[in-house]
Amino acid sequence: MAKVDIAKLRTQIKKTQDKKRYEHTLGVTYTAACLAMCYDIDTERAETAGLLHDCAKCLSNEKKISLCKKQSIEINMTEAKNPFLLHAKAGAYLAEHKYGIRDEDILNAVRYHTTGRPGMSTLEKIVFIADYIEPGRNHSARLPELRKLAFQDLDKVMVEILGDTLGYLKGTENEIDPMTQRTYEHYKKVLDGRQEQTKETEGKGGQGS
Ligand code: DGI
Ligand code: FE
Ligand code: FE
């Protein structure tokens, strides 16, 4: 992978975001770097994905829609009704074509940072989670516990974050993107599978020794 100039990217992103969004971007960037250290992922790739994750956030909804249409990026029914969701897909496009990122894992981390997707890579999960727990966030009373859990178990915290997000969305007029639901169900299954395996192992251990 061609080396990314993080300092240059930071300056570029700063120019496209308002102060609050840029502070959030830096929070996600540093949190993603910390999680990367914890889970043996290259910190520069995590920082790059963190810096870029909301790079399309400050485009108007009209711009996000027209960019997606022009580049033949699919807009689903939920996105058509809630165009803010498109900042993830539009962001992945800009990350590649405006900021020159060729690393598909980084592009996917940007593309799926809002809804997640089944079968995410470690880097994708890190960015998704960092977006939710970065120090500037204060949207959930459960953040202290989720912040700790993020450094202990990525899949468990994915289920917690997605469960909280779905619970929040169900209490509002907002439509749930089928991908958010699918991601939650996927990671719930992953955890259930792990629990089953632990039970089996414990059962065998109990008989044998
Ligand atoms: O861009 P950020 O605000 O930093 O964070 P984000 O890209 O994760 O967007 C967060 C918002 O996205 C939050 O208010 C919940 C919302 N969201 C996540 N999944 C869905 C969703 N909104 C709708 N309508 N449907 C979804 O499935
Ligand atoms: Fe976002
Ligand atoms: Fe964000």
GROMACS .gro file of C-alpha atoms and ligand atoms in nm:
model
  238
    1MET     CA    1   0.000   0.000   0.000
    2ALA     CA    2   0.128   0.348  -0.087
    3LYS     CA    3   0.210   0.533   0.234
    4VAL     CA    4  -0.052   0.783   0.344
    5ASP     CA    5   0.061   1.122   0.469
    6ILE     CA    6  -0.155   1.139   0.784
    7ALA     CA    7  -0.065   1.501   0.866
    8LYS     CA    8  -0.154   1.613   0.514
    9LEU     CA    9  -0.481   1.416   0.523
   10ARG     CA   10  -0.568   1.576   0.858
   11THR     CA   11  -0.520   1.924   0.708
   12GLN     CA   12  -0.728   1.834   0.403
   13ILE     CA   13  -1.016   1.695   0.610
   14LYS     CA   14  -1.009   1.993   0.847
   15LYS     CA   15  -1.086   2.221   0.551
   16THR     CA   16  -1.403   2.026   0.464
   17GLN     CA   17  -1.556   1.996   0.811
   18ASP     CA   18  -1.705   2.237   1.062
   19LYS     CA   19  -1.531   2.260   1.399
   20LYS     CA   20  -1.757   2.014   1.582
   21ARG     CA   21  -1.734   1.750   1.307
   22TYR     CA   22  -1.357   1.786   1.288
   23GLU     CA   23  -1.324   1.741   1.666
   24HIS     CA   24  -1.535   1.426   1.632
   25THR     CA   25  -1.316   1.308   1.342
   26LEU     CA   26  -1.003   1.349   1.554
   27GLY     CA   27  -1.173   1.165   1.842
   28VAL     CA   28  -1.256   0.873   1.610
   29THR     CA   29  -0.904   0.877   1.464
   30TYR     CA   30  -0.729   0.850   1.801
   31THR     CA   31  -0.979   0.601   1.941
   32ALA     CA   32  -0.940   0.385   1.629
   33ALA     CA   33  -0.560   0.402   1.671
   34CYS     CA   34  -0.589   0.285   2.034
   35LEU     CA   35  -0.819  -0.002   1.938
   36ALA     CA   36  -0.577  -0.092   1.657
   37MET     CA   37  -0.295  -0.122   1.915
   38CYS     CA   38  -0.517  -0.346   2.125
   39TYR     CA   39  -0.612  -0.575   1.834
   40ASP     CA   40  -0.284  -0.583   1.638
   41ILE     CA   41  -0.394  -0.372   1.345
   42ASP     CA   42  -0.165  -0.120   1.176
   43THR     CA   43  -0.230   0.211   1.356
   44GLU     CA   44  -0.173   0.423   1.043
   45ARG     CA   45  -0.447   0.237   0.857
   46ALA     CA   46  -0.679   0.289   1.154
   47GLU     CA   47  -0.594   0.661   1.166
   48THR     CA   48  -0.648   0.695   0.792
   49ALA     CA   49  -0.989   0.528   0.812
   50GLY     CA   50  -1.082   0.736   1.117
   51LEU     CA   51  -0.985   1.062   0.948
   52LEU     CA   52  -1.183   0.969   0.637
   53HIS     CA   53  -1.491   0.804   0.788
   54ASP     CA   54  -1.706   1.122   0.782
   55CYS     CA   55  -1.533   1.294   0.489
   56ALA     CA   56  -1.866   1.328   0.305
   57LYS     CA   57  -2.066   1.429   0.613
   58CYS     CA   58  -2.053   1.801   0.541
   59LEU     CA   59  -2.183   1.770   0.184
   60SER     CA   60  -2.546   1.876   0.142
   61ASN     CA   61  -2.799   1.596   0.098
   62GLU     CA   62  -2.844   1.707  -0.264
   63LYS     CA   63  -2.469   1.673  -0.323
   64LYS     CA   64  -2.458   1.328  -0.159
   65ILE     CA   65  -2.747   1.209  -0.377
   66SER     CA   66  -2.608   1.359  -0.698
   67LEU     CA   67  -2.261   1.215  -0.630
   68CYS     CA   68  -2.407   0.867  -0.577
   69LYS     CA   69  -2.623   0.893  -0.889
   70LYS     CA   70  -2.334   1.020  -1.101
   71GLN     CA   71  -2.103   0.744  -0.983
   72SER     CA   72  -2.374   0.472  -1.012
   73ILE     CA   73  -2.361   0.404  -0.637
   74GLU     CA   74  -2.680   0.223  -0.539
   75ILE     CA   75  -2.923   0.422  -0.323
   76ASN     CA   76  -3.162   0.193  -0.134
   77MET     CA   77  -3.511   0.295  -0.024
   78THR     CA   78  -3.403   0.380   0.332
   79GLU     CA   79  -3.117   0.592   0.201
   80ALA     CA   80  -3.347   0.769  -0.044
   81LYS     CA   81  -3.569   0.871   0.249
   82ASN     CA   82  -3.275   0.940   0.485
   83PRO     CA   83  -3.002   1.080   0.259
   84PHE     CA   84  -2.769   1.148   0.555
   85LEU     CA   85  -2.702   0.772   0.552
   86LEU     CA   86  -2.534   0.819   0.213
   87HIS     CA   87  -2.238   1.000   0.372
   88ALA     CA   88  -2.087   0.655   0.431
   89LYS     CA   89  -2.102   0.535   0.069
   90ALA     CA   90  -2.022   0.880  -0.070
   91GLY     CA   91  -1.734   0.899   0.178
   92ALA     CA   92  -1.588   0.572   0.051
   93TYR     CA   93  -1.603   0.713  -0.302
   94LEU     CA   94  -1.427   1.036  -0.200
   95ALA     CA   95  -1.171   0.843   0.006
   96GLU     CA   96  -1.071   0.659  -0.309
   97HIS     CA   97  -1.107   0.923  -0.578
   98LYS     CA   98  -1.038   1.250  -0.395
   99TYR     CA   99  -0.795   1.131  -0.125
  100GLY     CA  100  -0.631   0.853  -0.327
  101ILE     CA  101  -0.685   0.562  -0.091
  102ARG     CA  102  -0.647   0.224  -0.261
  103ASP     CA  103  -0.668   0.001   0.048
  104GLU     CA  104  -1.004  -0.177   0.010
  105ASP     CA  105  -1.025  -0.250   0.384
  106ILE     CA  106  -0.998   0.122   0.465
  107LEU     CA  107  -1.257   0.201   0.197
  108ASN     CA  108  -1.493  -0.059   0.345
  109ALA     CA  109  -1.438   0.079   0.694
  110VAL     CA  110  -1.565   0.414   0.563
  111ARG     CA  111  -1.843   0.257   0.353
  112TYR     CA  112  -1.990   0.055   0.641
  113HIS     CA  113  -1.921   0.283   0.937
  114THR     CA  114  -2.289   0.374   0.992
  115THR     CA  115  -2.481   0.049   0.936
  116GLY     CA  116  -2.201  -0.204   0.972
  117ARG     CA  117  -2.236  -0.522   0.767
  118PRO     CA  118  -2.221  -0.896   0.835
  119GLY     CA  119  -1.865  -1.031   0.829
  120MET     CA  120  -1.678  -0.707   0.897
  121SER     CA  121  -1.299  -0.706   0.913
  122THR     CA  122  -1.128  -0.605   1.238
  123LEU     CA  123  -1.050  -0.262   1.091
  124GLU     CA  124  -1.414  -0.211   0.988
  125LYS     CA  125  -1.532  -0.299   1.340
  126ILE     CA  126  -1.271  -0.069   1.494
  127VAL     CA  127  -1.394   0.231   1.297
  128PHE     CA  128  -1.760   0.149   1.358
  129ILE     CA  129  -1.696   0.120   1.733
  130ALA     CA  130  -1.462   0.422   1.756
  131ASP     CA  131  -1.735   0.630   1.591
  132TYR     CA  132  -1.969   0.538   1.876
  133ILE     CA  133  -1.735   0.560   2.174
  134GLU     CA  134  -1.488   0.841   2.093
  135PRO     CA  135  -1.436   1.076   2.392
  136GLY     CA  136  -1.644   1.361   2.245
  137ARG     CA  137  -1.961   1.149   2.231
  138ASN     CA  138  -2.214   1.174   2.513
  139HIS     CA  139  -2.523   1.022   2.354
  140SER     CA  140  -2.563   0.722   2.581
  141ALA     CA  141  -2.553   0.666   2.955
  142ARG     CA  142  -2.392   0.329   2.879
  143LEU     CA  143  -2.081   0.478   2.718
  144PRO     CA  144  -1.844   0.416   3.014
  145GLU     CA  145  -1.926   0.046   3.008
  146LEU     CA  146  -1.916   0.023   2.625
  147ARG     CA  147  -1.581   0.203   2.613
  148LYS     CA  148  -1.431  -0.058   2.843
  149LEU     CA  149  -1.594  -0.347   2.658
  150ALA     CA  150  -1.452  -0.220   2.325
  151PHE     CA  151  -1.102  -0.302   2.449
  152GLN     CA  152  -1.211  -0.648   2.567
  153ASP     CA  153  -1.438  -0.793   2.301
  154LEU     CA  154  -1.508  -0.639   1.959
  155ASP     CA  155  -1.801  -0.865   1.869
  156LYS     CA  156  -1.971  -0.820   2.204
  157VAL     CA  157  -1.951  -0.442   2.182
  158MET     CA  158  -2.079  -0.456   1.821
  159VAL     CA  159  -2.393  -0.632   1.948
  160GLU     CA  160  -2.435  -0.381   2.230
  161ILE     CA  161  -2.392  -0.077   2.004
  162LEU     CA  162  -2.619  -0.215   1.730
  163GLY     CA  163  -2.880  -0.320   1.989
  164ASP     CA  164  -2.879   0.029   2.141
  165THR     CA  165  -2.895   0.195   1.796
  166LEU     CA  166  -3.188  -0.024   1.684
  167GLY     CA  167  -3.364   0.041   2.016
  168TYR     CA  168  -3.314   0.414   1.971
  169LEU     CA  169  -3.433   0.408   1.608
  170LYS     CA  170  -3.745   0.207   1.699
  171GLY     CA  171  -3.837   0.483   1.944
  172THR     CA  172  -3.817   0.747   1.668
  173GLU     CA  173  -3.973   0.801   1.326
  174ASN     CA  174  -3.644   0.699   1.165
  175GLU     CA  175  -3.654   0.406   0.929
  176ILE     CA  176  -3.416   0.119   0.996
  177ASP     CA  177  -3.179   0.035   0.713
  178PRO     CA  178  -3.205  -0.342   0.648
  179MET     CA  179  -2.823  -0.356   0.668
  180THR     CA  180  -2.823  -0.227   1.030
  181GLN     CA  181  -3.071  -0.503   1.125
  182ARG     CA  182  -2.874  -0.770   0.937
  183THR     CA  183  -2.550  -0.663   1.101
  184TYR     CA  184  -2.707  -0.688   1.447
  185GLU     CA  185  -2.847  -1.034   1.375
  186HIS     CA  186  -2.515  -1.151   1.232
  187TYR     CA  187  -2.314  -1.049   1.539
  188LYS     CA  188  -2.580  -1.179   1.777
  189LYS     CA  189  -2.540  -1.517   1.604
  190VAL     CA  190  -2.161  -1.495   1.627
  191LEU     CA  191  -2.189  -1.443   2.003
  192ASP     CA  192  -2.451  -1.715   2.047
  193GLY     CA  193  -2.223  -1.953   1.854
  194ARG     CA  194  -1.934  -1.867   2.082
  195GLN     CA  195  -2.146  -1.932   2.391
  196GLU     CA  196  -2.253  -2.270   2.255
  197GLN     CA  197  -1.891  -2.361   2.189
  198THR     CA  198  -1.788  -2.259   2.542
  199LYS     CA  199  -2.066  -2.473   2.687
  200GLU     CA  200  -1.955  -2.771   2.478
  201THR     CA  201  -1.592  -2.728   2.581
  202GLU     CA  202  -1.688  -2.694   2.947
  203GLY     CA  203  -1.907  -3.004   2.916
  204LYS     CA  204  -1.617  -3.206   2.774
  205GLY     CA  205  -1.379  -3.068   3.036
  206GLY     CA  206  -1.623  -3.159   3.310
  207GLN     CA  207  -1.638  -3.521   3.197
  208GLY     CA  208  -1.272  -3.564   3.123
  209SER     CA  209  -1.083  -3.400   3.401
  210DGI     O1  210  -2.184   1.038   1.119
  210DGI     P1  211  -2.189   1.024   1.269
  210DGI     O2  212  -2.299   1.104   1.333
  210DGI     O3  213  -2.057   1.048   1.335
  210DGI     O4  214  -2.221   0.870   1.302
  210DGI     P2  215  -2.292   0.761   1.207
  210DGI     O5  216  -2.242   0.770   1.070
  210DGI     O6  217  -2.279   0.629   1.279
  210DGI     O7  218  -2.441   0.805   1.210
  210DGI     C1  219  -2.507   0.797   1.333
  210DGI     C2  220  -2.653   0.807   1.313
  210DGI     O8  221  -2.695   0.710   1.220
  210DGI     C3  222  -2.728   0.778   1.443
  210DGI     O9  223  -2.818   0.885   1.468
  210DGI     C4  224  -2.803   0.652   1.416
  210DGI     C5  225  -2.815   0.657   1.265
  210DGI     N1  226  -2.836   0.525   1.206
  210DGI     C6  227  -2.763   0.413   1.217
  210DGI     N2  228  -2.824   0.312   1.153
  210DGI     C7  229  -2.937   0.364   1.100
  210DGI     C8  230  -2.944   0.501   1.132
  210DGI     N3  231  -3.046   0.582   1.094
  210DGI     C9  232  -3.144   0.528   1.023
  210DGI     N4  233  -3.246   0.603   0.983
  210DGI     N5  234  -3.145   0.395   0.989
  210DGI    C10  235  -3.045   0.310   1.025
  210DGI    O10  236  -3.049   0.189   0.996
  211FE      FE  237  -2.081   0.898   1.002
  212FE      FE  238  -1.865   0.980   1.274
   0.00000   0.00000   0.00000
